[in-house]
XYZ file of C-alpha atoms in Angstrom:
299
model
C -31.111 8.294 -23.420
C -29.269 4.968 -22.417
C -28.712 5.816 -19.569
C -31.783 6.434 -18.443
C -33.811 3.880 -19.722
C -30.656 1.624 -17.630
C -31.820 4.028 -14.357
C -35.103 3.177 -14.885
C -34.858 -0.692 -15.704
C -36.389 -0.130 -18.604
C -36.312 -4.036 -19.325
C -37.976 -4.511 -16.852
C -41.178 -2.094 -17.626
C -41.269 -3.996 -20.570
C -42.111 -6.932 -18.908
C -44.771 -5.561 -16.760
C -46.241 -3.757 -20.293
C -46.218 -7.454 -21.977
C -47.711 -8.815 -18.902
C -50.653 -5.821 -18.386
C -51.378 -6.619 -22.713
C -51.397 -10.113 -21.980
C -54.227 -9.936 -19.503
C -55.900 -7.079 -21.519
C -56.016 -8.484 -24.787
C -55.170 -12.130 -24.403
C -57.709 -12.933 -21.292
C -59.994 -10.696 -21.153
C -61.114 -9.517 -24.540
C -61.261 -13.443 -26.319
C -63.760 -14.503 -22.632
C -65.861 -11.057 -23.561
C -65.236 -10.696 -19.773
C -67.237 -7.426 -18.349
C -64.501 -4.928 -17.926
C -64.489 -1.199 -17.097
C -61.272 0.048 -18.861
C -61.113 0.763 -22.674
C -58.217 0.761 -24.830
C -57.389 4.376 -23.870
C -58.157 3.594 -20.255
C -55.854 0.907 -20.070
C -52.931 2.951 -21.788
C -53.116 5.195 -19.134
C -53.175 2.353 -16.410
C -50.307 1.017 -18.315
C -48.630 4.693 -17.755
C -49.421 5.164 -14.434
C -48.008 1.400 -13.474
C -44.387 1.546 -14.909
C -44.399 5.429 -14.121
C -44.527 4.272 -10.480
C -42.438 1.683 -10.804
C -39.521 3.804 -12.570
C -39.838 6.126 -9.872
C -39.380 3.438 -7.719
C -36.440 2.085 -9.318
C -35.146 5.284 -9.517
C -35.003 6.179 -5.984
C -33.501 3.044 -5.267
C -30.442 3.500 -7.926
C -30.289 7.015 -5.865
C -30.184 5.226 -2.088
C -27.737 2.512 -3.483
C -24.811 4.874 -3.901
C -22.014 4.411 -2.312
C -20.950 7.670 -1.553
C -23.472 10.889 -0.816
C -20.992 13.135 -3.218
C -23.408 15.245 -5.221
C -20.900 14.771 -7.932
C -21.215 11.213 -8.269
C -22.880 10.449 -11.513
C -25.465 7.693 -12.121
C -24.691 4.869 -14.894
C -21.925 7.544 -15.743
C -23.610 10.370 -16.712
C -27.154 11.300 -14.481
C -26.740 13.247 -11.378
C -28.172 13.010 -8.687
C -29.808 15.766 -9.006
C -31.445 14.939 -12.173
C -32.887 11.396 -10.700
C -34.252 12.732 -7.648
C -36.317 15.267 -10.651
C -37.487 12.186 -12.611
C -38.162 10.645 -9.350
C -40.848 13.646 -8.509
C -42.331 13.754 -11.954
C -42.458 10.175 -12.977
C -44.584 9.928 -9.392
C -46.713 13.116 -9.991
C -47.249 11.313 -13.711
C -48.714 7.793 -11.756
C -50.556 9.527 -8.994
C -52.092 11.886 -11.187
C -53.526 9.242 -13.700
C -54.784 6.324 -11.014
C -56.503 9.720 -9.338
C -58.232 10.242 -13.272
C -58.780 6.516 -13.451
C -60.625 5.932 -9.885
C -62.716 8.516 -10.508
C -63.187 7.670 -13.895
C -64.405 4.259 -12.640
C -66.245 5.453 -10.102
C -64.008 4.088 -7.209
C -61.809 7.611 -5.565
C -60.221 5.261 -3.313
C -58.668 3.499 -5.386
C -56.298 6.219 -5.799
C -54.766 5.044 -2.942
C -52.749 1.681 -4.376
C -50.536 4.088 -6.439
C -50.017 6.530 -3.602
C -49.257 3.672 -0.970
C -46.561 1.490 -3.652
C -45.381 4.432 -4.100
C -44.703 5.159 -0.244
C -43.026 1.673 0.017
C -40.765 1.748 -2.884
C -39.194 4.824 -0.919
C -39.437 3.261 2.858
C -37.546 0.050 1.270
C -34.822 2.539 -0.590
C -34.374 4.260 2.986
C -34.780 1.857 5.300
C -36.534 -1.579 4.432
C -33.416 -2.524 1.928
C -31.194 -2.759 5.524
C -33.228 -5.638 7.021
C -32.593 -8.899 5.902
C -35.315 -11.238 3.654
C -37.832 -8.124 4.338
C -35.945 -5.916 1.490
C -36.370 -9.087 -0.905
C -39.759 -9.705 0.219
C -41.247 -6.424 -0.165
C -39.167 -6.045 -3.715
C -41.187 -9.533 -5.046
C -44.446 -8.091 -3.147
C -43.837 -4.919 -5.487
C -42.811 -6.449 -8.446
C -46.143 -8.759 -8.532
C -48.640 -5.833 -7.873
C -48.845 -4.621 -11.381
C -50.833 -8.004 -12.630
C -53.381 -7.309 -9.477
C -53.392 -3.889 -10.292
C -55.260 -4.823 -13.883
C -57.493 -6.909 -11.773
C -58.407 -4.468 -9.098
C -58.863 -1.579 -12.092
C -60.585 -3.907 -14.966
C -62.742 -6.179 -13.551
C -63.563 -5.128 -10.013
C -65.426 -2.197 -10.829
C -67.550 -5.036 -13.766
C -68.822 -7.336 -11.158
C -71.941 -8.047 -11.371
C -74.772 -10.787 -9.186
C -75.196 -11.751 -12.466
C -71.257 -12.399 -13.546
C -69.687 -12.216 -10.461
C -68.893 -16.141 -10.475
C -67.028 -16.335 -13.809
C -65.387 -12.796 -12.846
C -64.013 -14.565 -9.633
C -62.857 -17.279 -11.148
C -60.655 -14.483 -14.216
C -59.724 -12.832 -10.619
C -58.200 -15.884 -9.176
C -56.163 -16.647 -12.456
C -54.441 -13.092 -11.893
C -53.672 -14.076 -8.568
C -52.364 -17.293 -9.390
C -50.189 -15.722 -11.870
C -49.145 -13.087 -9.667
C -47.885 -15.420 -6.668
C -45.933 -17.383 -9.635
C -44.241 -14.142 -10.323
C -43.534 -12.894 -6.787
C -41.880 -16.655 -6.217
C -39.612 -16.057 -9.809
C -38.642 -12.793 -8.915
C -38.239 -13.629 -5.212
C -35.404 -15.603 -6.115
C -34.182 -12.800 -9.121
C -33.446 -10.945 -6.216
C -31.904 -13.678 -3.837
C -29.500 -14.154 -6.660
C -28.494 -10.672 -7.397
C -27.777 -10.030 -3.904
C -25.212 -12.907 -4.385
C -23.813 -11.443 -7.445
C -23.422 -8.123 -5.602
C -21.988 -9.442 -2.292
C -18.869 -7.991 -2.064
C -20.276 -4.083 -2.297
C -22.532 -5.010 -0.128
C -20.498 -5.937 2.214
C -18.101 -2.596 1.379
C -21.730 -0.625 2.259
C -22.455 -2.189 5.112
C -25.616 -4.194 4.003
C -27.045 -7.046 5.444
C -28.031 -9.348 3.573
C -28.681 -13.134 3.291
C -25.671 -14.256 1.251
C -23.910 -11.838 3.639
C -25.689 -13.521 7.043
C -24.572 -17.198 5.227
C -22.117 -17.148 2.723
C -22.518 -17.286 -1.085
C -22.170 -20.793 -1.184
C -25.167 -21.560 1.259
C -27.053 -18.702 -0.116
C -27.472 -20.626 -3.553
C -28.073 -24.093 -2.220
C -31.205 -22.154 -0.124
C -31.899 -20.619 -3.756
C -32.280 -24.348 -5.263
C -34.083 -25.483 -2.427
C -36.635 -22.415 -3.132
C -36.974 -23.195 -6.436
C -38.762 -26.060 -5.910
C -41.834 -23.712 -4.860
C -42.955 -21.959 -8.471
C -42.285 -25.831 -9.980
C -44.110 -27.259 -7.651
C -46.948 -24.597 -7.889
C -46.639 -25.123 -12.211
C -47.185 -28.839 -11.972
C -50.075 -28.686 -9.065
C -51.738 -25.995 -11.942
C -50.774 -28.633 -15.409
C -52.889 -31.170 -13.045
C -55.518 -29.440 -12.266
C -56.419 -27.367 -15.247
C -54.316 -28.173 -18.061
C -53.980 -32.309 -17.496
C -56.586 -32.836 -20.701
C -54.798 -30.243 -23.175
C -51.498 -32.066 -24.021
C -50.406 -28.823 -25.957
C -50.152 -26.717 -23.074
C -48.749 -29.353 -20.689
C -45.613 -29.804 -23.412
C -45.581 -25.858 -23.454
C -45.261 -25.510 -19.977
C -43.282 -28.009 -19.012
C -40.613 -27.426 -22.055
C -40.611 -23.352 -21.670
C -41.202 -23.215 -17.872
C -40.746 -26.273 -16.015
C -37.110 -27.202 -17.794
C -35.714 -23.428 -17.508
C -36.583 -23.786 -13.455
C -35.553 -27.289 -13.329
C -31.935 -26.207 -14.802
C -31.822 -23.134 -12.596
C -32.474 -25.398 -10.210
C -29.580 -28.116 -10.223
C -26.624 -25.289 -11.331
C -27.770 -23.448 -8.443
C -25.961 -26.108 -6.659
C -22.746 -26.007 -8.244
C -22.437 -22.385 -9.174
C -18.298 -21.165 -9.962
C -18.364 -17.613 -11.593
C -20.581 -14.587 -11.687
C -20.728 -15.347 -15.033
C -22.934 -18.125 -14.793
C -24.939 -16.173 -11.996
C -25.793 -13.520 -14.532
C -26.878 -16.168 -16.777
C -29.595 -17.676 -14.258
C -30.655 -14.516 -13.791
C -31.326 -14.248 -17.366
C -33.360 -17.288 -17.390
C -36.106 -16.515 -14.269
C -35.878 -13.582 -16.307
C -36.888 -15.233 -19.248
C -39.416 -17.688 -17.654
C -41.054 -14.647 -16.938
C -41.334 -12.971 -20.155
C -42.776 -16.886 -21.156
C -44.998 -16.880 -18.547
C -46.619 -13.352 -19.482
C -47.027 -14.988 -22.697
C -48.829 -17.938 -21.556
C -52.144 -15.941 -20.540
C -53.099 -15.326 -24.441
C -53.126 -19.279 -24.471
C -55.742 -19.578 -22.321
C -58.202 -18.850 -24.719
C -57.722 -22.225 -25.914
C -57.418 -24.380 -23.096
C -59.879 -22.734 -20.968
């Protein structure tokens, strides 16, 4: 069982579930926003989302194998055949639930979002991962989609002429969080490439660390870390400046870790530190998801 949890990247799926729940019950409910999905519908949306993402994680792992030998096991115990079967099952679950939800909210075309996302995961695993930079950007985009999905399925169908202005404000908040998630995950992907640089080189993959070297790549990551920091500082200045508690929370639990991350990127001496920096980014994602709940005390 543990092997399968590792295969689908269960910890990352939990972050997605947390973020989606925080949007639904920490942002939508407190402001009595017009929504489309009830609790059951939201549960189905979460299952559909993590099914597609889990399937995507599996296909990436399958194509990351160093050999095509059918006897190669993933995480020591999972056969390629079993992984392929699970990949198909999860995709079917995700698309079927997406189809049901799309018809439930009377937007049948929305099922295309699940189908296209599943397709992009497959194209990434088979082709895009070999294209420098595009591989990192693609994964970051895919990982930021679960937040937008909640807005598309729960907010958009409920927009009317009377509530359009407020619904648009809430949707813009979702987009802001999605952009921030994209930036953090992009940093994580570049960091992961630096961690597995030797393996990627042996398997013939072309990554930014292989092209630029690990030291230059880490300096690039450190510079890029300024982007989410600048975005958060702008957000503080624009929306949170009058709320000192919110400002302190963001400075302590988002800006400070990112600042530490940026500084350490200019002096990384071991893969152990790289792993710690990757963990910091994951913690920042969790804190960012939780911060959604505090909007009811700020706005």
